[in-house]
Amino acid sequence: MKKHKRLFYILIIVYAVFLFVYITFNDIKFLKNGYHIIDNKKLEKHSIIVENKKIDYYKYQNFVIISENSTNLSLNDFKEFIMNFDNIIIAEFSDFGFLFDKYKIYLNNSELRKIRYAHYIKPKEMDKYNISQITQRFWRAFNERRINVFYIPSHKKRNEIIKSINNKLKNINKNIPPLFNTNRWLNYLTMSIISIYLLFLSPILSISYIVAYIFFTSWSYVFLAIVFSFIIWIKWKNKYFSIKNVFNLLLLTIIFGILIYGTGYTYLLVYKISVIRGVKLLLITLPITLFIVQLQNFKLNKKDIIFSSIVLISIFFYYILRSGNFGFATMFERNLRDMLEKLLIARPRFKELFSYIFIFSNPPTRFFKIFWNIGQSILFISVLDTFLHFQTPLYLGVLRTLNAFVISLFLYKMLKKILFKRKNSNN
């Protein structure tokens, strides 16, 4: 039995490598098709009456683009509009784009398949940011979210922005490039392999996952990530600290992440047209569980409980806010992100860099081990969360994770060397 399990685990590693190569090959093909910048002079303005309401839209090539300011549409209006057209472009981050984000969870697959995104920047943002920052935004949309249509409104900076984008990306396409379809067999095969793996651990887990994937598909990805986060944590706590053990567990987390990605590698998720549910649950389930379990092992007074609760709640609020699409960032942080993207291609996630502080250090007292364990768990959760962003190419998710490890390890080694020299000089 042990021999069969070992062979199956090797098969999982080989399959994860295959997934990585196959999906990356598709992404390279997508990038080679290039991007298209909408020519505003060729936008033909039209309108349609839907339930006694006028809806403005533009015709462009074989597509229609809903006016970026159409925020007066109800869900029923929008569904009625969709019935009249086959190829619809939504301006991402426009006023209507944010409205569409709320509506798309109520659309069926046939309706969603008519839709694709164009990356859009508002005129007031064009005033706020410099050309380099704006160009980086379009680079990010193309390379990190597979959006290959750019919609730049009329503005005094428009020509300069287009010139900068073309210099950076180069492979402009005169026509709107097609989107690639994905193969459902890949999802079902990956789901089957994961089910067998979970069967070795617990038949109940395996059955629960199969039921979730078939009947609650949009929730199944987070359910699987939560299960994997607990598996990784158990393995982490059973090992002594060493750089090798950290790296091996990081590789295991990446393999789990690739498998999750394989189950969600579908047309609607890859192009961000559909959404998954429950991501916030992944971010809080393991940390809260660790906090509750560890708290039972301490005889705490009222002051300790209040202090630890305030610290944990404060961290969670910041953690959750920074993990959302609505997160905030200072101009300094935006510039730092852009710089890291230019240097490293895939910017490491700040949550992972933060969590390595707890990975590479020890708590000052036994009581603070509670917070250290929670800080350590954030690393594995964040890596799994990376692979739940199905719109981000798989190779970027892997590269982002490895970049965070290499940077953190470098800083750890440097700090250790400095402290060692200081200790020797004092002696």
Short mmCIF file of C-alpha atoms in Angstrom, two decimals, residues 72-236:
data_model
loop_
_atom_site.label_atom_id
_atom_site.label_comp_id
_atom_site.label_asym_id
_atom_site.label_seq_id
_atom_site.Cartn_x
_atom_site.Cartn_y
_atom_site.Cartn_z
CA ASN A 72 -28.57 53.52 -14.66
CA LEU A 73 -29.06 49.96 -15.97
CA SER A 74 -30.81 47.43 -13.79
CA LEU A 75 -29.89 43.75 -13.95
CA ASN A 76 -33.00 43.03 -16.04
CA ASP A 77 -32.10 45.87 -18.42
CA PHE A 78 -28.65 44.42 -18.88
CA LYS A 79 -29.93 40.87 -19.45
CA GLU A 80 -32.35 42.24 -22.05
CA PHE A 81 -29.49 44.10 -23.72
CA ILE A 82 -27.38 40.93 -23.89
CA MET A 83 -30.15 39.14 -25.79
CA ASN A 84 -29.69 41.53 -28.72
CA PHE A 85 -25.94 41.02 -29.27
CA ASP A 86 -23.39 38.22 -29.46
CA ASN A 87 -20.08 40.00 -28.81
CA ILE A 88 -20.03 42.54 -26.00
CA ILE A 89 -17.05 44.42 -24.54
CA ILE A 90 -17.13 45.71 -20.95
CA ALA A 91 -14.72 48.48 -20.02
CA GLU A 92 -12.91 47.14 -16.94
CA PHE A 93 -12.83 49.61 -14.00
CA SER A 94 -15.26 51.97 -15.72
CA ASP A 95 -18.41 53.03 -13.87
CA PHE A 96 -20.38 50.37 -15.73
CA GLY A 97 -17.53 47.88 -15.25
CA PHE A 98 -18.01 48.04 -11.47
CA LEU A 99 -21.75 47.57 -11.97
CA PHE A 100 -21.10 44.55 -14.17
CA ASP A 101 -18.99 43.00 -11.39
CA LYS A 102 -22.15 42.93 -9.27
CA TYR A 103 -24.39 41.66 -12.06
CA LYS A 104 -22.23 38.90 -13.52
CA ILE A 105 -22.89 36.46 -10.67
CA TYR A 106 -26.55 36.43 -11.80
CA LEU A 107 -25.82 35.67 -15.47
CA ASN A 108 -25.82 32.17 -16.93
CA ASN A 109 -22.90 30.72 -18.88
CA SER A 110 -24.38 31.41 -22.32
CA GLU A 111 -24.84 35.08 -21.38
CA LEU A 112 -21.35 35.35 -19.89
CA ARG A 113 -19.74 33.82 -22.99
CA LYS A 114 -20.90 36.79 -25.03
CA ILE A 115 -18.80 39.13 -22.91
CA ARG A 116 -15.13 40.04 -22.70
CA TYR A 117 -13.17 42.83 -20.99
CA ALA A 118 -11.25 45.80 -22.31
CA HIS A 119 -8.88 47.52 -19.92
CA TYR A 120 -10.03 51.08 -19.35
CA ILE A 121 -8.60 54.08 -17.56
CA LYS A 122 -10.75 57.01 -16.48
CA PRO A 123 -9.79 60.54 -17.60
CA LYS A 124 -9.40 61.66 -13.97
CA GLU A 125 -6.89 58.84 -13.41
CA MET A 126 -5.01 59.93 -16.49
CA ASP A 127 -4.66 63.31 -14.76
CA LYS A 128 -3.56 61.69 -11.50
CA TYR A 129 -0.85 59.29 -12.75
CA ASN A 130 2.20 59.82 -14.92
CA ILE A 131 2.74 58.09 -18.28
CA SER A 132 4.96 55.37 -16.82
CA GLN A 133 2.40 54.42 -14.17
CA ILE A 134 -0.43 54.33 -16.72
CA THR A 135 1.64 52.23 -19.13
CA GLN A 136 2.42 49.79 -16.33
CA ARG A 137 -1.30 49.43 -15.68
CA PHE A 138 -1.93 48.34 -19.27
CA TRP A 139 1.11 46.04 -19.17
CA ARG A 140 -0.34 44.47 -16.03
CA ALA A 141 -3.78 44.04 -17.61
CA PHE A 142 -2.26 42.26 -20.61
CA ASN A 143 0.34 40.13 -18.86
CA GLU A 144 -1.34 39.46 -15.52
CA ARG A 145 -5.05 39.35 -16.40
CA ARG A 146 -5.06 38.26 -20.06
CA ILE A 147 -6.91 41.40 -21.19
CA ASN A 148 -5.79 42.15 -24.74
CA VAL A 149 -8.13 45.04 -25.63
CA PHE A 150 -7.29 48.54 -24.40
CA TYR A 151 -9.84 51.36 -24.25
CA ILE A 152 -8.22 54.77 -23.73
CA PRO A 153 -10.68 57.71 -23.65
CA SER A 154 -9.99 61.02 -25.34
CA HIS A 155 -7.46 63.01 -23.32
CA LYS A 156 -4.46 65.27 -23.88
CA LYS A 157 -2.20 62.39 -22.71
CA ARG A 158 -3.80 59.76 -24.97
CA ASN A 159 -1.30 59.82 -27.86
CA GLU A 160 1.64 59.83 -25.46
CA ILE A 161 0.15 56.88 -23.54
CA ILE A 162 -0.38 54.88 -26.74
CA LYS A 163 3.19 55.55 -27.85
CA SER A 164 4.52 54.42 -24.45
CA ILE A 165 2.38 51.24 -24.48
CA ASN A 166 3.54 50.32 -27.98
CA ASN A 167 7.18 50.85 -26.99
CA LYS A 168 6.80 48.59 -23.97
CA LEU A 169 4.55 45.82 -25.37
CA LYS A 170 5.42 46.09 -29.09
CA ASN A 171 3.11 43.35 -30.51
CA ILE A 172 0.08 45.50 -31.36
CA ASN A 173 -2.71 43.88 -33.38
CA LYS A 174 -4.83 45.86 -35.87
CA ASN A 175 -7.86 43.74 -35.02
CA ILE A 176 -9.26 42.61 -31.70
CA PRO A 177 -7.42 39.31 -31.00
CA PRO A 178 -9.50 36.20 -30.24
CA LEU A 179 -9.64 34.54 -26.82
CA PHE A 180 -8.64 30.89 -26.52
CA ASN A 181 -11.08 28.22 -25.40
CA THR A 182 -10.04 25.84 -22.62
CA ASN A 183 -10.55 22.08 -22.43
CA ARG A 184 -12.97 20.74 -19.84
CA TRP A 185 -11.25 17.34 -19.84
CA LEU A 186 -8.31 19.02 -18.10
CA ASN A 187 -10.57 20.18 -15.25
CA TYR A 188 -12.19 16.76 -14.78
CA LEU A 189 -8.88 14.90 -14.94
CA THR A 190 -7.34 17.23 -12.36
CA MET A 191 -10.41 16.93 -10.14
CA SER A 192 -10.19 13.11 -10.34
CA ILE A 193 -6.50 13.05 -9.37
CA ILE A 194 -7.18 15.35 -6.41
CA SER A 195 -10.12 13.15 -5.32
CA ILE A 196 -7.89 10.07 -5.28
CA TYR A 197 -5.26 11.94 -3.26
CA LEU A 198 -7.87 13.04 -0.71
CA LEU A 199 -9.19 9.47 -0.61
CA PHE A 200 -5.84 8.33 0.81
CA LEU A 201 -6.24 10.91 3.59
CA SER A 202 -9.97 10.65 4.29
CA PRO A 203 -12.86 9.19 2.24
CA ILE A 204 -15.17 11.85 3.71
CA LEU A 205 -12.90 14.64 2.45
CA SER A 206 -12.77 13.08 -1.01
CA ILE A 207 -16.55 12.66 -1.25
CA SER A 208 -17.14 16.17 0.09
CA TYR A 209 -14.83 17.62 -2.53
CA ILE A 210 -16.49 15.72 -5.39
CA VAL A 211 -19.94 16.87 -4.24
CA ALA A 212 -18.68 20.47 -3.92
CA TYR A 213 -17.12 20.41 -7.40
CA ILE A 214 -20.21 18.99 -9.09
CA PHE A 215 -22.97 20.90 -7.27
CA PHE A 216 -21.21 23.98 -5.84
CA THR A 217 -18.48 24.54 -8.40
CA SER A 218 -17.81 28.21 -7.65
CA TRP A 219 -17.24 27.34 -3.96
CA SER A 220 -15.22 24.16 -4.59
CA TYR A 221 -11.96 25.97 -5.36
CA VAL A 222 -11.85 27.71 -1.98
CA PHE A 223 -13.01 24.54 -0.21
CA LEU A 224 -10.06 22.68 -1.75
CA ALA A 225 -7.62 25.49 -0.89
CA ILE A 226 -8.78 25.43 2.76
CA VAL A 227 -8.28 21.65 2.91
CA PHE A 228 -4.81 21.98 1.40
CA SER A 229 -3.91 24.80 3.83
CA PHE A 230 -4.61 22.49 6.80
CA ILE A 231 -2.65 19.62 5.21
CA ILE A 232 0.36 21.89 4.65
CA TRP A 233 0.14 23.33 8.16
CA ILE A 234 0.12 19.85 9.73
CA LYS A 235 3.20 18.92 7.71
CA TRP A 236 4.89 22.21 8.66
#
